């Protein structure tokens, strides 16, 4: 726990009376405690270690000196998107006014008792299965005890020695630009627990306030094996976890809102050494790129200390990742948050207010049946369709895009053609308009229809693109648009011949030049005919007839 | 049914002290005889007579409440059983709601107009609920405990909050942060604890029935000390929602009454599953009243065939001779009623006390963490967070609570967990199994409710181990999660008018109905024992 960042805590005289501690205003509880000025200044900011690589962050993987290797493990907290909190009926909405979604149970009032929301178990089982874990059919909740103002009961309901899922793995495809390749990272355990509230510190540092909206929100903690070796692998692991929880619908996985929080453990050792180095924990990572950068920064910091013979200065501690800009200089760094003085004793014991968590095989089987196709399986399926890894990752890594893709395929469209359309024009449109695939007006049915219309020769590829943009922006059906705009391709040779003759008749000078040897002018004629046909002329037919006419010297 | 008829006001005469003087052997010769039915009227149901009075419109709920309240206030300066009493208007408002329902021809509910005392660790909306602790001085919960909610819905009137040992930690009610309650049988003695206020209030007829809580005997021992009926239900029978947790796996809300019938009616009102308590049971709650048999329709051997096991370890060394002889006399009485009484041995019995204290203090060290001065309750001015915690808790908690938090924190600490907490859990399993075994061979088990009658105020205050030892009779039942009924069965000669001795009857899980049925017959047929304290007789107050 972050007890050190909140070291000073002072109570204002008017708050001595309990009634002022909990003021109800407009139906909103305000829980207020007051801290001293020095409160935010007590963070143990160490003089920043100057590390040469710190300001030149890049995506390259060759930053780790060849004679060292890094050992990285990740603890991830995923906030579950249940309708109500884990142990009471309060809803949770990110960003709602402080203490507007609390009740005696999540406030830890005397006499209040927790009752488990069964969705928490369902979501835990889903994720456990998706992470290829062994499920504990008989697990329980435990109390993890520590004091902190955001922890209303003085203990967190968690799982200690019998997590609901353990010993699994997560398969990840590293993006091509980072070297590619398939990696399998071990999952140590997945357990259920409740979130704590939040402390809001006054800007002047004079006081802190407690917001308990988040207290009691269900979390799954996923602990990985120390299987990652660099920042990219760690970030890809986290990204895959995010995809998984989104695919499963157990969390929105949003890092900015704290729905998915990663704490990483980093240690280094010279290659060939079997003993692990001292492990350092890094917190405050709220994007995948910060995961990458923080780890690579931390590796550099540790390697530098080690290579300078100062390995004793790598101590077991928790460091905060900071990135930002100061005086027009961008900086990245990890700073000491607190040193660990031995292991904290949380005095775990079984939670007596909650019955044991017993899973039946039938219950688990039903959940297995309900699982969607997971990202890894989807990627392998796309790969087998003959798509490139780049296409596979683009299509499979976003649940909504994958659904769109699959829905289009279900209408009988050719995978490679669909992939091309999505990856090129549709992706470009979404990027320009800042829309997600769920927000565009084009439906999978119409994309499939469009591809079929081009393939079947009803419209040309060129017209196809026009139709596509119309569909993307305004919606409608392919058939409707073709009819309305009279876009059906002209495949009647007689009709095309007429247009060719008309163009030839209207451009005698160019005909002369062509026949005089300037055959490049064929493109000019083709363009004119196409223009005349409003783009509807079948290009093959057009060119054949055009050449016939131009070369017939009649 | 006996209980449906209104009885004449009880005799408030001084009681006979003859019961304890019967020796086991001299009574044994009487077993073949038809027991003579009691000459003094047996305890009757105050709840049912209140109901009759109201339904026959002989008095209104408001009238009854006022006369009760007058008696309560008269007795209070000497007893100090209540920590909080609502003002008359608030109380009368509750009574008038009952009267309005009667006037409208609606059923006012089985607890209509019944004044109920509620132990101060059971949350009552808009009424202080401190758990007897300074750390919660002035705290008013925003909700009613489920038991209180049910009592109110059934027409009951919460008359006040009763005194208790801080958070239930104690056996004398002396560990209350606010006041010491006197025993109505002898004001120089403790009422027992931790539900001492609830027991004394019923004993002195300050209220009709009361709610208490029982974690290791906190309903049964004070019931014994005060000469009232106390019922500790099966763990899970009554919702704990709104009961300030002491030791969650042992805590139960229990009932006090001056008769078995009243105790049973109150239990029926509060029992049953509650979706706000995950440990509350979904077992059906039978209609306990229908189990009661009228004394006039009792056969000569109304409990024929009932197998009663007297726990040998509870009438052994360390138990007062007077208590043992009262219990043996009670055993004789069971035989007279047709039971077969056998001594049974529970070899694990003596393990209960250490196991109980390890588990109870461990859980309490965790349950009391929430009293940190941040959100409610006592908060001290401090420069930094740790001092705020330390100061608020140091000032807020009494010494007994602090000692138990320290012991519990120790027992749960890394490196000690296996030796203490885990081992105690193993002992708990052994105890549970030994009770199961004993209850497969006996229908009920009996024992004293406490090794002695009520002792003097201050007598054990500085000797916690002696006080803990007093819980030997009751803690095993909590560890096993079983129901137990304590009812007065005799006296020891001490104090101005003798001191009552309670008999504990232990039944199988969720079999409160059988305990109440047997207890009712036992109570109705007990001769020459009137468990009305001199305190009440002196005041000469009739209801």
mmCIF file with all atom_site columns, N, CA, C and O in Angstrom, chain B residues 2-3 7 10 38 40-46 205 229 258-262 488 520 522-526 529-532:
data_model
loop_
_atom_site.group_PDB
_atom_site.id
_atom_site.type_symbol
_atom_site.label_atom_id
_atom_site.label_alt_id
_atom_site.label_comp_id
_atom_site.label_asym_id
_atom_site.label_entity_id
_atom_site.label_seq_id
_atom_site.pdbx_PDB_ins_code
_atom_site.Cartn_x
_atom_site.Cartn_y
_atom_site.Cartn_z
_atom_site.occupancy
_atom_site.B_iso_or_equiv
_atom_site.pdbx_formal_charge
_atom_site.auth_seq_id
_atom_site.auth_comp_id
_atom_site.auth_asym_id
_atom_site.auth_atom_id
_atom_site.pdbx_PDB_model_num
ATOM 1   N N  . UNK B 1 2   ? -52.804 -22.817 26.037 1.00 0.00 ? 2   UNK B N  1
ATOM 2   C CA . UNK B 1 2   ? -52.629 -22.104 27.303 1.00 0.00 ? 2   UNK B CA 1
ATOM 3   C C  . UNK B 1 2   ? -52.329 -20.625 27.090 1.00 0.00 ? 2   UNK B C  1
ATOM 4   O O  . UNK B 1 2   ? -52.889 -19.758 27.745 1.00 0.00 ? 2   UNK B O  1
ATOM 5   N N  . UNK B 1 3   ? -51.444 -20.387 26.180 1.00 0.00 ? 3   UNK B N  1
ATOM 6   C CA . UNK B 1 3   ? -50.888 -19.046 26.097 1.00 0.00 ? 3   UNK B CA 1
ATOM 7   C C  . UNK B 1 3   ? -51.845 -18.042 25.478 1.00 0.00 ? 3   UNK B C  1
ATOM 8   O O  . UNK B 1 3   ? -51.598 -16.861 25.479 1.00 0.00 ? 3   UNK B O  1
ATOM 9   N N  . UNK B 1 7   ? -53.698 -14.136 31.557 1.00 0.00 ? 7   UNK B N  1
ATOM 10  C CA . UNK B 1 7   ? -53.622 -14.599 32.937 1.00 0.00 ? 7   UNK B CA 1
ATOM 11  C C  . UNK B 1 7   ? -53.676 -13.415 33.886 1.00 0.00 ? 7   UNK B C  1
ATOM 12  O O  . UNK B 1 7   ? -53.414 -12.284 33.512 1.00 0.00 ? 7   UNK B O  1
ATOM 13  N N  . UNK B 1 10  ? -49.074 -11.601 37.698 1.00 0.00 ? 10  UNK B N  1
ATOM 14  C CA . UNK B 1 10  ? -48.273 -12.600 38.394 1.00 0.00 ? 10  UNK B CA 1
ATOM 15  C C  . UNK B 1 10  ? -48.155 -12.264 39.870 1.00 0.00 ? 10  UNK B C  1
ATOM 16  O O  . UNK B 1 10  ? -48.236 -11.104 40.272 1.00 0.00 ? 10  UNK B O  1
ATOM 17  N N  . UNK B 1 38  ? -47.343 -27.391 39.592 1.00 0.00 ? 38  UNK B N  1
ATOM 18  C CA . UNK B 1 38  ? -46.939 -26.229 40.358 1.00 0.00 ? 38  UNK B CA 1
ATOM 19  C C  . UNK B 1 38  ? -48.124 -25.571 41.064 1.00 0.00 ? 38  UNK B C  1
ATOM 20  O O  . UNK B 1 38  ? -49.240 -25.539 40.555 1.00 0.00 ? 38  UNK B O  1
ATOM 21  N N  . UNK B 1 40  ? -47.688 -22.323 42.441 1.00 0.00 ? 40  UNK B N  1
ATOM 22  C CA . UNK B 1 40  ? -47.677 -20.927 42.023 1.00 0.00 ? 40  UNK B CA 1
ATOM 23  C C  . UNK B 1 40  ? -47.802 -20.896 40.515 1.00 0.00 ? 40  UNK B C  1
ATOM 24  O O  . UNK B 1 40  ? -47.368 -21.823 39.834 1.00 0.00 ? 40  UNK B O  1
ATOM 25  N N  . UNK B 1 41  ? -48.403 -19.850 39.957 1.00 0.00 ? 41  UNK B N  1
ATOM 26  C CA . UNK B 1 41  ? -48.618 -19.857 38.498 1.00 0.00 ? 41  UNK B CA 1
ATOM 27  C C  . UNK B 1 41  ? -47.287 -19.876 37.751 1.00 0.00 ? 41  UNK B C  1
ATOM 28  O O  . UNK B 1 41  ? -46.355 -19.173 38.145 1.00 0.00 ? 41  UNK B O  1
ATOM 29  N N  . UNK B 1 42  ? -47.208 -20.674 36.711 1.00 0.00 ? 42  UNK B N  1
ATOM 30  C CA . UNK B 1 42  ? -45.961 -20.700 35.919 1.00 0.00 ? 42  UNK B CA 1
ATOM 31  C C  . UNK B 1 42  ? -45.815 -19.396 35.155 1.00 0.00 ? 42  UNK B C  1
ATOM 32  O O  . UNK B 1 42  ? -46.784 -18.659 34.990 1.00 0.00 ? 42  UNK B O  1
ATOM 33  N N  . UNK B 1 43  ? -44.591 -19.136 34.693 1.00 0.00 ? 43  UNK B N  1
ATOM 34  C CA . UNK B 1 43  ? -44.392 -17.905 33.926 1.00 0.00 ? 43  UNK B CA 1
ATOM 35  C C  . UNK B 1 43  ? -45.326 -17.913 32.721 1.00 0.00 ? 43  UNK B C  1
ATOM 36  O O  . UNK B 1 43  ? -45.516 -18.944 32.083 1.00 0.00 ? 43  UNK B O  1
ATOM 37  N N  . UNK B 1 44  ? -45.930 -16.825 32.474 1.00 0.00 ? 44  UNK B N  1
ATOM 38  C CA . UNK B 1 44  ? -46.812 -16.766 31.319 1.00 0.00 ? 44  UNK B CA 1
ATOM 39  C C  . UNK B 1 44  ? -46.217 -15.816 30.288 1.00 0.00 ? 44  UNK B C  1
ATOM 40  O O  . UNK B 1 44  ? -45.228 -15.141 30.551 1.00 0.00 ? 44  UNK B O  1
ATOM 41  N N  . UNK B 1 45  ? -46.855 -15.789 29.158 1.00 0.00 ? 45  UNK B N  1
ATOM 42  C CA . UNK B 1 45  ? -46.301 -14.965 28.083 1.00 0.00 ? 45  UNK B CA 1
ATOM 43  C C  . UNK B 1 45  ? -46.771 -13.527 28.209 1.00 0.00 ? 45  UNK B C  1
ATOM 44  O O  . UNK B 1 45  ? -47.959 -13.229 28.057 1.00 0.00 ? 45  UNK B O  1
ATOM 45  N N  . UNK B 1 46  ? -45.834 -12.653 28.492 1.00 0.00 ? 46  UNK B N  1
ATOM 46  C CA . UNK B 1 46  ? -46.156 -11.225 28.555 1.00 0.00 ? 46  UNK B CA 1
ATOM 47  C C  . UNK B 1 46  ? -46.563 -10.720 27.168 1.00 0.00 ? 46  UNK B C  1
ATOM 48  O O  . UNK B 1 46  ? -47.379 -9.822  27.029 1.00 0.00 ? 46  UNK B O  1
ATOM 49  N N  . UNK B 1 205 ? -38.140 -6.330  34.696 1.00 0.00 ? 205 UNK B N  1
ATOM 50  C CA . UNK B 1 205 ? -39.382 -5.995  33.985 1.00 0.00 ? 205 UNK B CA 1
ATOM 51  C C  . UNK B 1 205 ? -39.387 -4.554  33.487 1.00 0.00 ? 205 UNK B C  1
ATOM 52  O O  . UNK B 1 205 ? -40.429 -3.904  33.423 1.00 0.00 ? 205 UNK B O  1
ATOM 53  N N  . UNK B 1 229 ? -34.957 -16.075 30.874 1.00 0.00 ? 229 UNK B N  1
ATOM 54  C CA . UNK B 1 229 ? -34.739 -17.039 29.799 1.00 0.00 ? 229 UNK B CA 1
ATOM 55  C C  . UNK B 1 229 ? -33.885 -16.369 28.724 1.00 0.00 ? 229 UNK B C  1
ATOM 56  O O  . UNK B 1 229 ? -34.149 -15.225 28.351 1.00 0.00 ? 229 UNK B O  1
ATOM 57  N N  . UNK B 1 258 ? -38.957 -13.203 29.970 1.00 0.00 ? 258 UNK B N  1
ATOM 58  C CA . UNK B 1 258 ? -39.198 -13.722 31.311 1.00 0.00 ? 258 UNK B CA 1
ATOM 59  C C  . UNK B 1 258 ? -39.894 -15.074 31.252 1.00 0.00 ? 258 UNK B C  1
ATOM 60  O O  . UNK B 1 258 ? -40.190 -15.675 32.273 1.00 0.00 ? 258 UNK B O  1
ATOM 61  N N  . UNK B 1 259 ? -40.201 -15.525 30.059 1.00 0.00 ? 259 UNK B N  1
ATOM 62  C CA . UNK B 1 259 ? -40.748 -16.872 29.895 1.00 0.00 ? 259 UNK B CA 1
ATOM 63  C C  . UNK B 1 259 ? -40.194 -17.482 28.614 1.00 0.00 ? 259 UNK B C  1
ATOM 64  O O  . UNK B 1 259 ? -39.746 -16.757 27.714 1.00 0.00 ? 259 UNK B O  1
ATOM 65  N N  . UNK B 1 260 ? -40.252 -18.792 28.538 1.00 0.00 ? 260 UNK B N  1
ATOM 66  C CA . UNK B 1 260 ? -39.807 -19.485 27.326 1.00 0.00 ? 260 UNK B CA 1
ATOM 67  C C  . UNK B 1 260 ? -40.674 -19.053 26.144 1.00 0.00 ? 260 UNK B C  1
ATOM 68  O O  . UNK B 1 260 ? -40.187 -18.830 25.034 1.00 0.00 ? 260 UNK B O  1
ATOM 69  N N  . UNK B 1 261 ? -41.961 -18.898 26.417 1.00 0.00 ? 261 UNK B N  1
ATOM 70  C CA . UNK B 1 261 ? -42.871 -18.535 25.331 1.00 0.00 ? 261 UNK B CA 1
ATOM 71  C C  . UNK B 1 261 ? -42.472 -17.204 24.707 1.00 0.00 ? 261 UNK B C  1
ATOM 72  O O  . UNK B 1 261 ? -42.375 -17.079 23.472 1.00 0.00 ? 261 UNK B O  1
ATOM 73  N N  . UNK B 1 262 ? -42.238 -16.205 25.550 1.00 0.00 ? 262 UNK B N  1
ATOM 74  C CA . UNK B 1 262 ? -41.862 -14.896 25.021 1.00 0.00 ? 262 UNK B CA 1
ATOM 75  C C  . UNK B 1 262 ? -40.562 -14.977 24.218 1.00 0.00 ? 262 UNK B C  1
ATOM 76  O O  . UNK B 1 262 ? -40.413 -14.357 23.164 1.00 0.00 ? 262 UNK B O  1
ATOM 77  N N  . UNK B 1 488 ? -33.968 -20.307 33.992 1.00 0.00 ? 488 UNK B N  1
ATOM 78  C CA . UNK B 1 488 ? -33.669 -20.431 35.417 1.00 0.00 ? 488 UNK B CA 1
ATOM 79  C C  . UNK B 1 488 ? -34.226 -21.738 35.947 1.00 0.00 ? 488 UNK B C  1
ATOM 80  O O  . UNK B 1 488 ? -35.342 -22.122 35.602 1.00 0.00 ? 488 UNK B O  1
ATOM 81  N N  . UNK B 1 520 ? -40.277 -25.112 27.617 1.00 0.00 ? 520 UNK B N  1
ATOM 82  C CA . UNK B 1 520 ? -41.598 -24.642 28.041 1.00 0.00 ? 520 UNK B CA 1
ATOM 83  C C  . UNK B 1 520 ? -42.221 -25.602 29.034 1.00 0.00 ? 520 UNK B C  1
ATOM 84  O O  . UNK B 1 520 ? -42.766 -25.204 30.075 1.00 0.00 ? 520 UNK B O  1
ATOM 85  N N  . UNK B 1 522 ? -40.580 -27.766 30.870 1.00 0.00 ? 522 UNK B N  1
ATOM 86  C CA . UNK B 1 522 ? -39.752 -27.718 32.079 1.00 0.00 ? 522 UNK B CA 1
ATOM 87  C C  . UNK B 1 522 ? -40.176 -26.540 32.952 1.00 0.00 ? 522 UNK B C  1
ATOM 88  O O  . UNK B 1 522 ? -40.416 -26.670 34.149 1.00 0.00 ? 522 UNK B O  1
ATOM 89  N N  . UNK B 1 523 ? -40.305 -25.398 32.329 1.00 0.00 ? 523 UNK B N  1
ATOM 90  C CA . UNK B 1 523 ? -40.634 -24.161 33.031 1.00 0.00 ? 523 UNK B CA 1
ATOM 91  C C  . UNK B 1 523 ? -42.029 -24.235 33.670 1.00 0.00 ? 523 UNK B C  1
ATOM 92  O O  . UNK B 1 523 ? -42.231 -23.831 34.819 1.00 0.00 ? 523 UNK B O  1
ATOM 93  N N  . UNK B 1 524 ? -42.982 -24.796 32.902 1.00 0.00 ? 524 UNK B N  1
ATOM 94  C CA . UNK B 1 524 ? -44.358 -24.830 33.394 1.00 0.00 ? 524 UNK B CA 1
ATOM 95  C C  . UNK B 1 524 ? -44.528 -25.809 34.547 1.00 0.00 ? 524 UNK B C  1
ATOM 96  O O  . UNK B 1 524 ? -45.489 -25.714 35.294 1.00 0.00 ? 524 UNK B O  1
ATOM 97  N N  . UNK B 1 525 ? -43.621 -26.746 34.637 1.00 0.00 ? 525 UNK B N  1
ATOM 98  C CA . UNK B 1 525 ? -43.794 -27.789 35.649 1.00 0.00 ? 525 UNK B CA 1
ATOM 99  C C  . UNK B 1 525 ? -42.835 -27.647 36.820 1.00 0.00 ? 525 UNK B C  1
ATOM 100 O O  . UNK B 1 525 ? -42.825 -28.466 37.722 1.00 0.00 ? 525 UNK B O  1
ATOM 101 N N  . UNK B 1 526 ? -42.003 -26.630 36.774 1.00 0.00 ? 526 UNK B N  1
ATOM 102 C CA . UNK B 1 526 ? -41.032 -26.443 37.854 1.00 0.00 ? 526 UNK B CA 1
ATOM 103 C C  . UNK B 1 526 ? -41.779 -25.934 39.090 1.00 0.00 ? 526 UNK B C  1
ATOM 104 O O  . UNK B 1 526 ? -42.514 -24.954 39.021 1.00 0.00 ? 526 UNK B O  1
ATOM 105 N N  . UNK B 1 529 ? -40.790 -22.269 42.168 1.00 0.00 ? 529 UNK B N  1
ATOM 106 C CA . UNK B 1 529 ? -39.716 -21.377 41.743 1.00 0.00 ? 529 UNK B CA 1
ATOM 107 C C  . UNK B 1 529 ? -40.307 -20.210 40.984 1.00 0.00 ? 529 UNK B C  1
ATOM 108 O O  . UNK B 1 529 ? -40.889 -20.386 39.919 1.00 0.00 ? 529 UNK B O  1
ATOM 109 N N  . UNK B 1 530 ? -40.205 -19.046 41.559 1.00 0.00 ? 530 UNK B N  1
ATOM 110 C CA . UNK B 1 530 ? -40.662 -17.857 40.851 1.00 0.00 ? 530 UNK B CA 1
ATOM 111 C C  . UNK B 1 530 ? -39.444 -16.981 40.622 1.00 0.00 ? 530 UNK B C  1
ATOM 112 O O  . UNK B 1 530 ? -38.805 -16.561 41.586 1.00 0.00 ? 530 UNK B O  1
ATOM 113 N N  . UNK B 1 531 ? -39.151 -16.726 39.388 1.00 0.00 ? 531 UNK B N  1
ATOM 114 C CA . UNK B 1 531 ? -37.908 -16.000 39.098 1.00 0.00 ? 531 UNK B CA 1
ATOM 115 C C  . UNK B 1 531 ? -38.185 -14.519 38.854 1.00 0.00 ? 531 UNK B C  1
ATOM 116 O O  . UNK B 1 531 ? -37.910 -13.980 37.799 1.00 0.00 ? 531 UNK B O  1
ATOM 117 N N  . UNK B 1 532 ? -38.779 -13.920 39.878 1.00 0.00 ? 532 UNK B N  1
ATOM 118 C CA . UNK B 1 532 ? -38.992 -12.475 39.829 1.00 0.00 ? 532 UNK B CA 1
ATOM 119 C C  . UNK B 1 532 ? -38.102 -11.874 40.917 1.00 0.00 ? 532 UNK B C  1
ATOM 120 O O  . UNK B 1 532 ? -38.216 -12.255 42.082 1.00 0.00 ? 532 UNK B O  1
#
